[in-house]
XYZ file of C-alpha atoms in Angstrom:
653
model
C 124.115 24.964 -12.626
C 127.327 24.813 -12.119
C 130.138 26.570 -14.299
C 130.432 30.350 -15.478
C 126.917 32.025 -14.398
C 125.583 34.287 -16.758
C 124.604 38.028 -14.965
C 121.393 38.967 -14.497
C 120.043 35.326 -15.135
C 119.391 31.917 -13.340
C 121.776 30.460 -16.324
C 125.158 29.389 -16.270
C 127.435 27.529 -18.259
C 128.419 24.053 -17.926
C 131.875 25.418 -19.625
C 133.869 27.262 -17.608
C 135.894 29.656 -20.303
C 133.466 29.554 -23.333
C 134.210 31.763 -26.262
C 132.167 35.571 -26.041
C 130.249 34.728 -29.091
C 128.803 31.520 -27.028
C 128.366 33.472 -23.994
C 126.464 36.450 -26.154
C 124.179 33.463 -27.480
C 123.472 32.069 -23.674
C 122.345 35.685 -22.947
C 120.193 35.738 -25.690
C 118.519 32.643 -25.091
C 118.289 33.426 -21.557
C 115.751 36.072 -22.714
C 113.936 33.779 -24.276
C 113.910 30.405 -22.080
C 110.487 30.788 -20.993
C 109.218 30.858 -24.689
C 111.505 28.307 -26.570
C 109.136 25.840 -27.742
C 109.044 22.218 -26.469
C 108.358 20.404 -29.891
C 110.471 21.747 -33.076
C 109.063 24.142 -34.975
C 108.568 22.144 -38.844
C 107.057 23.122 -41.599
C 104.788 20.461 -43.750
C 105.998 19.397 -46.953
C 104.218 22.099 -49.158
C 105.804 24.217 -47.552
C 109.344 22.775 -47.362
C 109.118 22.138 -51.082
C 108.626 25.915 -51.511
C 112.026 26.993 -49.465
C 113.279 24.672 -51.585
C 111.795 26.233 -54.720
C 113.226 29.852 -53.076
C 116.878 28.620 -52.951
C 116.768 27.057 -55.911
C 120.250 28.609 -57.038
C 121.992 28.346 -53.449
C 121.078 24.433 -53.287
C 122.467 23.707 -56.775
C 125.416 25.463 -55.988
C 125.872 23.953 -52.335
C 125.485 20.327 -54.451
C 128.999 19.601 -55.324
C 130.415 20.511 -51.406
C 127.258 19.015 -50.027
C 128.372 15.616 -52.109
C 131.629 15.946 -51.792
C 131.391 16.367 -47.204
C 128.887 13.175 -46.822
C 131.533 11.018 -47.985
C 133.959 12.497 -45.611
C 132.542 12.816 -42.684
C 130.065 9.400 -43.164
C 132.544 7.385 -41.241
C 133.122 9.503 -38.306
C 129.440 9.461 -37.540
C 128.467 12.910 -39.077
C 126.140 14.795 -41.230
C 125.893 17.802 -43.614
C 123.493 20.145 -43.001
C 122.433 23.079 -45.427
C 119.729 25.879 -43.961
C 118.228 28.542 -45.053
C 119.174 31.697 -43.754
C 116.046 31.709 -41.470
C 117.888 28.304 -39.531
C 115.778 26.140 -41.397
C 117.203 22.971 -42.400
C 116.708 22.389 -46.382
C 119.377 19.532 -46.560
C 120.901 16.605 -44.540
C 123.060 13.679 -45.587
C 125.680 11.671 -44.503
C 126.360 8.671 -41.747
C 122.413 6.982 -41.665
C 122.914 5.594 -38.243
C 123.670 9.188 -36.779
C 120.743 10.281 -39.241
C 118.616 8.256 -37.013
C 119.905 9.691 -33.701
C 119.900 13.653 -35.280
C 116.387 12.858 -35.672
C 115.553 12.535 -32.011
C 116.569 16.042 -31.564
C 114.844 17.246 -35.028
C 117.669 17.559 -36.850
C 116.313 17.291 -40.177
C 114.864 19.198 -43.186
C 111.664 21.332 -42.351
C 112.408 21.915 -38.771
C 114.080 25.687 -37.968
C 117.358 25.696 -35.870
C 117.455 29.786 -35.309
C 118.109 30.300 -32.062
C 114.472 31.323 -31.097
C 113.788 27.929 -31.385
C 116.414 25.967 -31.082
C 118.627 27.802 -27.940
C 122.306 28.156 -28.884
C 123.305 25.684 -31.446
C 125.779 26.275 -34.377
C 123.273 27.119 -37.187
C 121.456 29.429 -35.078
C 124.026 31.662 -33.840
C 126.059 31.080 -37.093
C 123.372 33.444 -38.411
C 122.805 35.788 -34.943
C 126.698 36.351 -35.499
C 127.165 36.171 -38.879
C 130.415 34.300 -38.502
C 132.120 30.423 -38.908
C 131.726 28.882 -35.295
C 131.260 25.618 -33.425
C 129.080 24.962 -30.781
C 130.070 21.843 -28.730
C 128.259 19.753 -25.965
C 127.446 21.549 -23.047
C 127.718 24.664 -24.797
C 124.185 23.770 -26.518
C 121.568 25.889 -24.545
C 119.468 23.131 -24.875
C 120.017 20.245 -22.635
C 118.775 17.777 -24.839
C 120.664 19.233 -27.943
C 124.418 18.506 -25.799
C 124.363 15.164 -27.441
C 125.590 17.070 -30.278
C 128.825 18.808 -31.880
C 128.030 21.154 -34.711
C 130.272 23.516 -36.782
C 128.644 26.480 -39.479
C 129.799 28.508 -41.718
C 127.471 31.192 -43.493
C 127.231 31.644 -47.113
C 126.964 34.776 -48.565
C 125.474 36.537 -51.354
C 127.515 38.298 -53.858
C 126.387 41.294 -52.544
C 127.725 40.045 -48.739
C 124.456 38.922 -47.478
C 124.071 35.308 -45.653
C 121.836 33.438 -47.939
C 122.752 30.408 -45.644
C 124.316 27.902 -43.288
C 126.622 25.048 -43.934
C 127.037 23.051 -41.279
C 128.660 19.676 -39.793
C 127.668 18.134 -36.648
C 128.192 15.330 -35.149
C 128.355 13.120 -32.034
C 129.654 15.650 -29.043
C 131.876 12.738 -27.532
C 133.912 12.841 -30.591
C 135.621 16.208 -31.005
C 136.248 17.042 -34.496
C 138.695 19.756 -34.374
C 138.664 19.978 -38.625
C 135.233 20.365 -39.248
C 134.417 23.830 -38.799
C 137.832 24.678 -41.390
C 135.922 22.125 -43.605
C 132.798 24.071 -43.024
C 134.130 26.969 -43.773
C 136.573 26.468 -46.414
C 132.896 24.719 -48.405
C 131.026 27.854 -47.568
C 133.439 29.638 -49.537
C 133.414 27.643 -52.273
C 129.837 27.747 -52.009
C 129.577 31.567 -52.298
C 132.151 31.487 -55.059
C 130.161 28.905 -57.480
C 127.473 31.504 -56.904
C 129.476 33.799 -58.519
C 130.994 31.885 -60.740
C 127.124 31.580 -62.078
C 126.291 34.995 -62.370
C 126.110 34.819 -66.077
C 126.124 36.958 -69.527
C 125.509 40.208 -67.451
C 128.394 41.103 -65.814
C 132.326 40.471 -66.008
C 134.077 38.785 -63.765
C 137.928 39.973 -62.465
C 139.500 37.161 -60.744
C 142.793 37.987 -58.357
C 145.536 36.517 -56.015
C 148.650 37.683 -54.518
C 150.208 34.511 -56.579
C 149.345 33.630 -59.836
C 149.114 29.958 -58.600
C 145.954 31.076 -56.466
C 143.877 32.001 -58.823
C 141.904 29.109 -59.341
C 141.591 28.251 -55.566
C 139.065 28.882 -53.148
C 141.097 32.308 -51.615
C 140.962 33.994 -55.155
C 139.958 37.204 -55.140
C 136.568 37.623 -57.140
C 134.762 40.772 -58.712
C 131.204 41.000 -60.530
C 131.261 44.112 -62.371
C 128.536 45.685 -64.709
C 129.084 49.035 -66.437
C 132.568 49.358 -65.084
C 131.134 49.136 -61.269
C 131.783 46.622 -58.806
C 128.818 44.572 -58.202
C 129.642 41.708 -56.223
C 132.140 40.607 -54.431
C 133.799 37.779 -52.337
C 135.356 37.493 -48.983
C 138.442 36.544 -50.372
C 138.532 40.101 -52.811
C 137.261 42.114 -49.717
C 140.760 40.981 -47.772
C 142.701 41.744 -50.400
C 141.470 45.281 -51.639
C 141.351 45.496 -47.689
C 138.202 46.685 -47.470
C 133.838 45.974 -46.864
C 130.845 45.404 -48.711
C 130.046 48.979 -48.111
C 132.121 50.834 -48.931
C 133.316 48.513 -52.315
C 129.907 47.604 -53.523
C 128.594 49.906 -56.415
C 131.949 52.128 -57.217
C 133.678 51.854 -59.565
C 136.140 49.174 -60.384
C 139.332 51.871 -60.511
C 139.320 53.132 -57.511
C 140.527 50.113 -56.339
C 142.180 48.297 -59.662
C 143.059 51.255 -61.812
C 144.270 49.271 -64.554
C 142.118 46.770 -64.872
C 140.402 47.003 -68.280
C 143.690 46.212 -69.914
C 143.473 42.879 -68.244
C 143.799 40.084 -70.669
C 141.900 36.477 -70.264
C 144.922 35.037 -69.010
C 146.915 35.794 -65.389
C 148.601 39.476 -66.131
C 150.392 41.141 -63.331
C 148.267 44.174 -61.735
C 148.691 46.970 -59.567
C 145.927 47.694 -57.083
C 145.023 51.130 -55.740
C 147.703 51.036 -52.728
C 150.399 49.502 -55.061
C 149.915 46.206 -53.991
C 151.333 44.017 -57.015
C 148.628 40.903 -58.202
C 147.656 38.817 -60.825
C 144.303 38.650 -62.368
C 142.736 38.082 -65.238
C 139.450 39.040 -66.878
C 136.989 37.190 -68.121
C 134.163 38.610 -70.334
C 130.585 37.821 -70.384
C 129.819 35.099 -73.112
C 127.372 37.299 -75.175
C 124.492 35.457 -77.327
C 123.655 37.903 -79.673
C 125.794 41.298 -79.098
C 123.978 44.064 -77.668
C 120.551 41.811 -77.242
C 119.148 42.483 -73.860
C 119.326 39.692 -72.020
C 115.971 39.057 -71.019
C 115.145 38.859 -74.824
C 117.406 36.972 -76.444
C 116.078 34.212 -78.656
C 117.094 30.127 -77.563
C 119.229 28.356 -80.092
C 116.456 26.041 -80.689
C 113.698 29.039 -81.363
C 112.157 28.746 -84.703
C 113.215 31.685 -87.049
C 110.148 34.044 -87.330
C 108.657 33.500 -90.910
C 109.139 35.486 -93.805
C 106.803 37.635 -95.302
C 105.133 36.176 -98.064
C 105.242 38.332 -101.690
C 101.530 40.217 -101.993
C 101.283 38.388 -105.364
C 101.100 34.709 -103.997
C 99.235 35.930 -101.249
C 95.719 35.434 -102.046
C 96.316 32.109 -103.050
C 98.700 30.783 -100.384
C 97.638 28.001 -98.285
C 97.187 28.843 -94.403
C 100.500 28.816 -93.253
C 101.310 25.949 -90.528
C 102.604 27.462 -87.335
C 105.592 26.221 -86.159
C 106.363 23.567 -83.521
C 105.613 25.581 -80.232
C 107.184 23.525 -77.242
C 105.271 23.141 -74.585
C 108.524 23.462 -72.063
C 109.068 26.494 -73.300
C 105.521 28.057 -72.297
C 105.008 29.550 -68.817
C 103.453 26.235 -67.117
C 100.418 26.033 -65.731
C 98.909 25.394 -62.294
C 98.731 22.249 -61.017
C 95.308 22.582 -59.600
C 94.280 22.425 -63.275
C 95.349 19.367 -63.983
C 91.702 17.743 -63.885
C 90.536 21.101 -66.073
C 92.787 20.717 -68.248
C 92.235 17.041 -69.274
C 88.426 17.416 -69.477
C 89.058 20.753 -72.169
C 91.430 18.820 -74.372
C 88.887 15.494 -74.947
C 86.256 18.191 -75.038
C 88.482 20.320 -77.977
C 89.542 16.633 -79.727
C 85.485 15.712 -80.251
C 84.875 19.016 -82.197
C 83.241 20.700 -78.680
C 84.253 24.428 -78.270
C 85.805 25.505 -75.317
C 85.108 29.042 -73.659
C 87.854 30.364 -70.981
C 86.577 32.352 -68.167
C 88.776 34.307 -66.262
C 90.046 37.799 -65.092
C 92.400 39.947 -67.319
C 96.172 38.508 -66.727
C 94.509 35.106 -65.633
C 96.418 33.158 -68.591
C 93.751 32.297 -70.938
C 95.652 32.990 -74.141
C 98.803 30.461 -72.341
C 95.893 28.265 -71.446
C 94.521 27.888 -75.488
C 98.521 27.559 -76.789
C 98.497 24.355 -74.182
C 95.554 23.225 -75.230
C 96.612 23.302 -78.918
C 99.689 21.808 -78.148
C 97.819 18.581 -76.190
C 94.890 18.313 -79.088
C 94.556 16.338 -82.038
C 95.027 19.779 -83.665
C 98.857 20.388 -82.640
C 100.175 19.708 -86.065
C 97.555 22.861 -87.316
C 98.120 26.708 -86.890
C 97.233 28.170 -83.545
C 95.538 31.451 -84.687
C 94.504 33.957 -82.719
C 92.231 36.976 -82.886
C 91.856 40.095 -80.252
C 88.484 40.723 -81.169
C 88.623 43.608 -78.885
C 91.236 45.407 -80.443
C 89.975 45.128 -83.953
C 88.097 48.211 -85.091
C 84.023 47.888 -85.659
C 84.743 48.134 -89.667
C 87.156 45.971 -90.319
C 86.662 42.501 -87.931
C 84.195 41.004 -90.147
C 86.995 41.217 -93.406
C 89.467 40.230 -90.879
C 87.580 37.356 -89.420
C 85.860 36.337 -93.014
C 88.509 37.164 -95.834
C 87.681 39.133 -98.899
C 87.928 38.872 -102.447
C 89.299 40.985 -104.329
C 87.275 44.698 -104.890
C 85.330 43.492 -102.424
C 85.108 46.771 -101.450
C 86.853 50.623 -101.584
C 90.239 50.277 -100.364
C 90.042 46.591 -99.946
C 93.532 44.990 -101.603
C 93.778 44.034 -104.864
C 94.856 40.616 -104.019
C 92.080 39.987 -101.523
C 92.738 38.377 -98.141
C 91.973 34.837 -96.955
C 90.663 36.087 -93.638
C 91.618 34.197 -90.289
C 88.444 31.537 -90.384
C 90.406 30.045 -93.038
C 93.945 30.373 -92.030
C 93.042 28.566 -88.351
C 91.317 25.593 -91.148
C 93.339 22.114 -90.100
C 94.475 23.977 -86.239
C 92.437 26.319 -83.676
C 90.922 29.702 -83.789
C 91.784 31.566 -80.515
C 88.872 34.360 -79.915
C 89.811 35.869 -77.322
C 87.509 39.031 -75.527
C 84.780 37.283 -77.890
C 82.325 39.133 -75.354
C 83.370 42.221 -77.279
C 82.489 41.207 -80.627
C 79.268 43.094 -82.298
C 76.275 41.580 -82.375
C 75.737 41.578 -86.351
C 79.120 39.986 -86.673
C 77.692 37.570 -83.924
C 75.503 35.657 -86.239
C 77.420 35.621 -88.840
C 80.020 33.556 -86.459
C 77.435 30.796 -85.193
C 76.609 30.071 -88.821
C 80.409 29.303 -89.955
C 80.386 27.399 -86.404
C 76.825 25.429 -87.314
C 77.564 25.035 -91.220
C 81.820 24.568 -91.117
C 82.130 26.644 -94.012
C 83.063 30.428 -94.693
C 82.341 32.752 -97.444
C 84.358 35.810 -97.920
C 83.419 39.379 -98.577
C 82.379 39.267 -101.999
C 82.433 35.756 -102.870
C 79.789 33.935 -104.858
C 80.296 30.563 -102.660
C 81.147 29.249 -99.412
C 84.677 27.555 -98.537
C 84.906 24.533 -96.572
C 87.103 24.872 -92.759
C 87.307 22.625 -90.056
C 88.991 23.942 -86.878
C 89.264 23.276 -83.252
C 87.782 26.597 -81.435
C 88.771 28.264 -78.171
C 87.107 31.402 -76.593
C 87.909 33.519 -73.858
C 86.590 36.429 -71.646
C 86.628 38.856 -68.690
C 82.698 39.314 -69.431
C 80.713 37.998 -67.565
C 79.229 36.645 -70.428
C 75.349 34.801 -69.271
C 74.705 38.291 -68.077
C 75.621 40.166 -71.242
C 73.010 37.556 -72.711
C 70.086 38.808 -70.153
C 70.621 42.268 -71.508
C 70.715 41.378 -74.932
C 74.761 42.566 -75.621
C 75.152 39.015 -76.529
C 73.550 36.562 -78.728
C 72.156 34.000 -76.253
C 71.915 30.846 -79.219
C 76.037 32.092 -80.091
C 76.361 31.832 -76.220
C 75.724 28.590 -75.789
C 77.398 26.789 -78.730
C 80.525 28.390 -77.821
C 80.421 27.172 -74.126
C 80.096 22.847 -74.882
C 82.871 23.326 -72.217
C 83.842 26.400 -70.176
C 86.833 26.780 -67.641
C 86.870 29.126 -65.021
C 90.617 30.127 -64.717
C 91.525 30.734 -61.292
C 93.174 34.394 -60.699
C 96.756 34.325 -59.442
C 96.436 35.311 -55.994
C 94.224 31.351 -55.661
C 97.005 29.428 -56.454
C 97.374 27.038 -53.402
C 101.963 26.989 -54.387
C 102.144 30.559 -55.121
C 104.982 31.043 -53.851
C 107.373 28.480 -55.094
C 105.621 29.832 -58.728
C 107.001 33.084 -57.857
C 110.679 31.709 -57.276
C 110.014 29.758 -60.620
C 108.838 32.542 -62.500
C 111.666 35.062 -61.133
C 114.247 32.364 -61.983
C 113.013 32.314 -65.682
C 112.638 36.061 -65.878
C 116.453 36.568 -64.781
C 117.989 33.580 -66.886
C 120.136 32.907 -68.639
C 121.498 35.277 -65.137
C 121.814 34.248 -62.189
C 118.874 34.967 -60.531
C 117.955 37.292 -57.244
C 116.799 35.427 -54.297
C 113.744 36.599 -52.269
C 113.820 36.895 -48.377
C 111.087 35.478 -46.439
C 109.853 39.197 -46.027
C 109.569 40.191 -49.863
C 108.161 36.454 -50.642
C 105.583 36.731 -48.391
C 104.974 40.096 -49.257
C 104.395 39.262 -53.196
C 102.595 36.180 -51.940
C 100.004 38.515 -50.034
C 99.447 40.993 -52.833
C 96.056 40.619 -54.699
C 97.894 40.587 -57.914
C 94.936 42.225 -59.818
C 96.285 42.149 -62.921
C 97.472 38.530 -62.475
C 99.803 36.474 -63.924
C 100.721 39.263 -66.545
C 101.482 42.029 -63.702
C 103.704 39.340 -61.836
C 105.363 38.469 -64.805
C 106.402 42.582 -65.303
C 107.110 42.767 -61.624
C 109.485 39.958 -61.657
C 111.210 41.141 -64.706
C 111.773 44.250 -63.379
C 113.202 43.128 -59.616
C 115.575 40.531 -62.007
C 117.130 43.114 -63.900
C 117.747 45.678 -61.724
C 119.153 44.272 -59.021
C 122.799 42.201 -59.721
C 122.781 38.753 -60.090
C 123.162 36.207 -57.172
C 122.079 39.698 -54.816
C 119.253 39.287 -51.945
C 115.593 40.772 -52.137
C 114.123 42.589 -49.400
C 110.443 44.165 -49.129
C 112.355 47.370 -49.568
C 113.158 46.404 -52.879
C 109.690 45.902 -54.006
C 107.490 48.458 -55.827
C 105.714 50.775 -53.763
C 102.746 49.867 -54.157
C 103.353 46.183 -53.261
C 105.401 47.398 -50.429
C 103.016 49.648 -49.381
C 99.776 47.312 -49.596
C 98.326 46.053 -46.496
C 95.144 43.266 -46.247
C 91.872 43.296 -45.315
C 91.142 40.359 -43.207
C 92.436 39.546 -39.952
C 94.074 36.297 -40.986
C 96.172 38.276 -43.842
C 96.597 40.688 -41.083
C 98.568 38.179 -39.346
C 100.170 37.080 -41.958
C 101.165 41.118 -42.812
C 102.694 41.500 -39.168
C 104.574 38.272 -39.408
C 106.510 39.696 -42.557
C 106.722 43.360 -40.988
C 108.779 41.576 -38.464
C 111.052 39.756 -41.060
C 111.402 42.968 -42.523
C 112.347 44.722 -39.415
C 113.723 42.563 -37.198
C 115.533 39.372 -38.702
C 116.489 38.338 -35.110
C 112.963 37.052 -34.633
C 111.601 37.253 -37.978
C 111.856 32.987 -38.330
C 110.269 32.483 -35.256
C 107.056 34.510 -35.948
C 106.362 33.313 -39.667
C 107.128 29.543 -39.087
C 104.758 29.705 -35.919
C 102.595 31.011 -38.042
C 102.631 28.589 -40.657
C 102.882 26.131 -38.166
C 99.450 27.227 -36.537
C 97.803 27.357 -39.602
C 98.801 23.749 -40.858
C 97.233 22.214 -37.532
C 94.254 24.419 -37.860
C 94.181 23.274 -41.488
C 94.322 19.454 -40.506
C 91.677 19.698 -37.340
C 88.908 20.941 -40.399
C 89.795 18.045 -42.989
C 89.257 15.887 -39.878
C 86.233 17.261 -37.865
C 88.312 18.400 -35.020
C 89.247 14.958 -34.574
C 92.559 15.170 -32.902
C 93.877 11.586 -33.350
C 93.336 11.555 -37.124
C 94.566 15.390 -37.140
C 97.996 14.174 -35.088
C 98.260 11.076 -37.584
C 97.416 13.964 -40.739
C 100.267 15.514 -39.541
C 102.816 13.212 -38.620
C 102.879 14.544 -34.881
C 102.002 12.351 -31.554
C 98.520 12.936 -30.176
C 100.197 14.745 -27.026
C 102.455 16.749 -29.348
C 99.439 18.242 -30.750
C 97.419 18.951 -27.516
C 100.441 21.084 -26.419
C 100.209 23.581 -29.397
C 96.439 23.390 -29.011
C 96.619 24.754 -25.292
C 98.658 27.940 -26.711
C 96.808 31.254 -26.810
C 94.825 31.332 -29.924
C 94.818 27.949 -30.920
C 91.252 26.308 -32.231
C 89.822 24.142 -29.738
C 89.081 20.653 -31.337
C 85.495 19.086 -31.392
C 86.762 15.360 -31.157
C 89.175 14.721 -28.583
């Protein structure tokens, strides 16, 4: 090859005087040349959807810029692309004709353009160099990509971490001199929008040397929490003549001594070095002062009911539960849809539903969804934890009692939970902990649909739907005599086994969705690939309850919009090592992600691609043709993948 030779390699740049960062990229790629894949490393639809959930905050923040850029570049036969921090393209839009041409070189969503996969290119090299850059024509390492002229700029979090890349790519026959500046400006706008969406935890300090620049992309922005800088944009670093390492988590006074006196409108301010600035301070909008963000009630959340007067308690009708909006409940696993429909029909038909699952597997959430979807939704959902009540009180709690029924009873008596559930649903949690003596009385109630309170001379008719739940093996308890067989069979007209959290097919997407919910209304942190892989690999013995607790902690103790790595996770999750060989391979990829970001995407995506191929072959009995059609690739491409070491062999070619 003619051009500038690369020392110690057989490669030479076609451009005689390439920029230094292009020379560095070619030197890196020359070392990996034999390992660069012939075919694009692409994610399946499900994995790409999970990436969209992982980077939902960046996607939302970037959408206005993507829409604006797409309208600008469409006439110039160009595309606008958004990629994540591992180089995977998340979104592509722009000129329709050039989209088709770009697809021939795999410039499309779901494909990794990391340097390890596509050689020198704007997306991958901007990530490697952590800087905006242009890669034009022959500057691309792979000849097939030299039809492109690409311009990319990193998008940074408020903590300075690279979250992704904004790229403008077009035909190499046309050098778009404006494109790099435009991509850089829009990437800064996206970073600014991420900061402005930080939410009610942070004050926002806006400053510049000119008052008229306080609403532009060049304004400095600081996020302040408890008087310390927890986030900044690159304009703030330039104005303060510092970097993220020296600025973050330091008192604001160190840089802007009199910042606390700033009003919400522009005012003059002196920097720590005497620099004259104009600044304003935006206070967080607190829905309820002094109330933690993560527990604030929404405006449309029903107020708690007022306590009843003791004199009216005995004769009061059972309170109807305020309607619980299903959109405020944690969503169910989509894999449970068929089981949920079946159990809802059973409940509507008067059958009892028994939920079995591990501790924290979401039995009460499932019961609440059932309540809202069933014919009993207008009535109350009365939940009783059978394992939390002392044996001496559980009978009175369930069946109620008349005034003076026993020593220590309340003067006005009590209705009991069974009568309170009339017209709604009775949810008996931990039913396996109910004493045998009460199991007999409960069975009679279920058969006769009447309740006789303690000390009462007559029974009271009741009508309710019944949902029970247990994390114990009730069938085994029946065998040992610890649970009545007749009650067991009466409770399980419709049995639903709730799978543990670790078995969710969409676990990665669920983790990201739950993290956003835990952080709301503040901007959520973003999980990097290594942290998300470790969270998805952890077995979660406490299931959804444990996951919620961990994610609440991550959202609380990390500034809005920050990046969470493996080292930021709780120690027991960091220390977890999988037992199986398949999990161990994933763990190796996760370790690479945490320790060597430059090769993280290569290891993780290659592992996912191999798994997709193995699953497709298994679905089609090893038939190459059918598996290739399922994967959306050509037979010859699948043959090349199968020739790699460690890949499964097909049964039927």
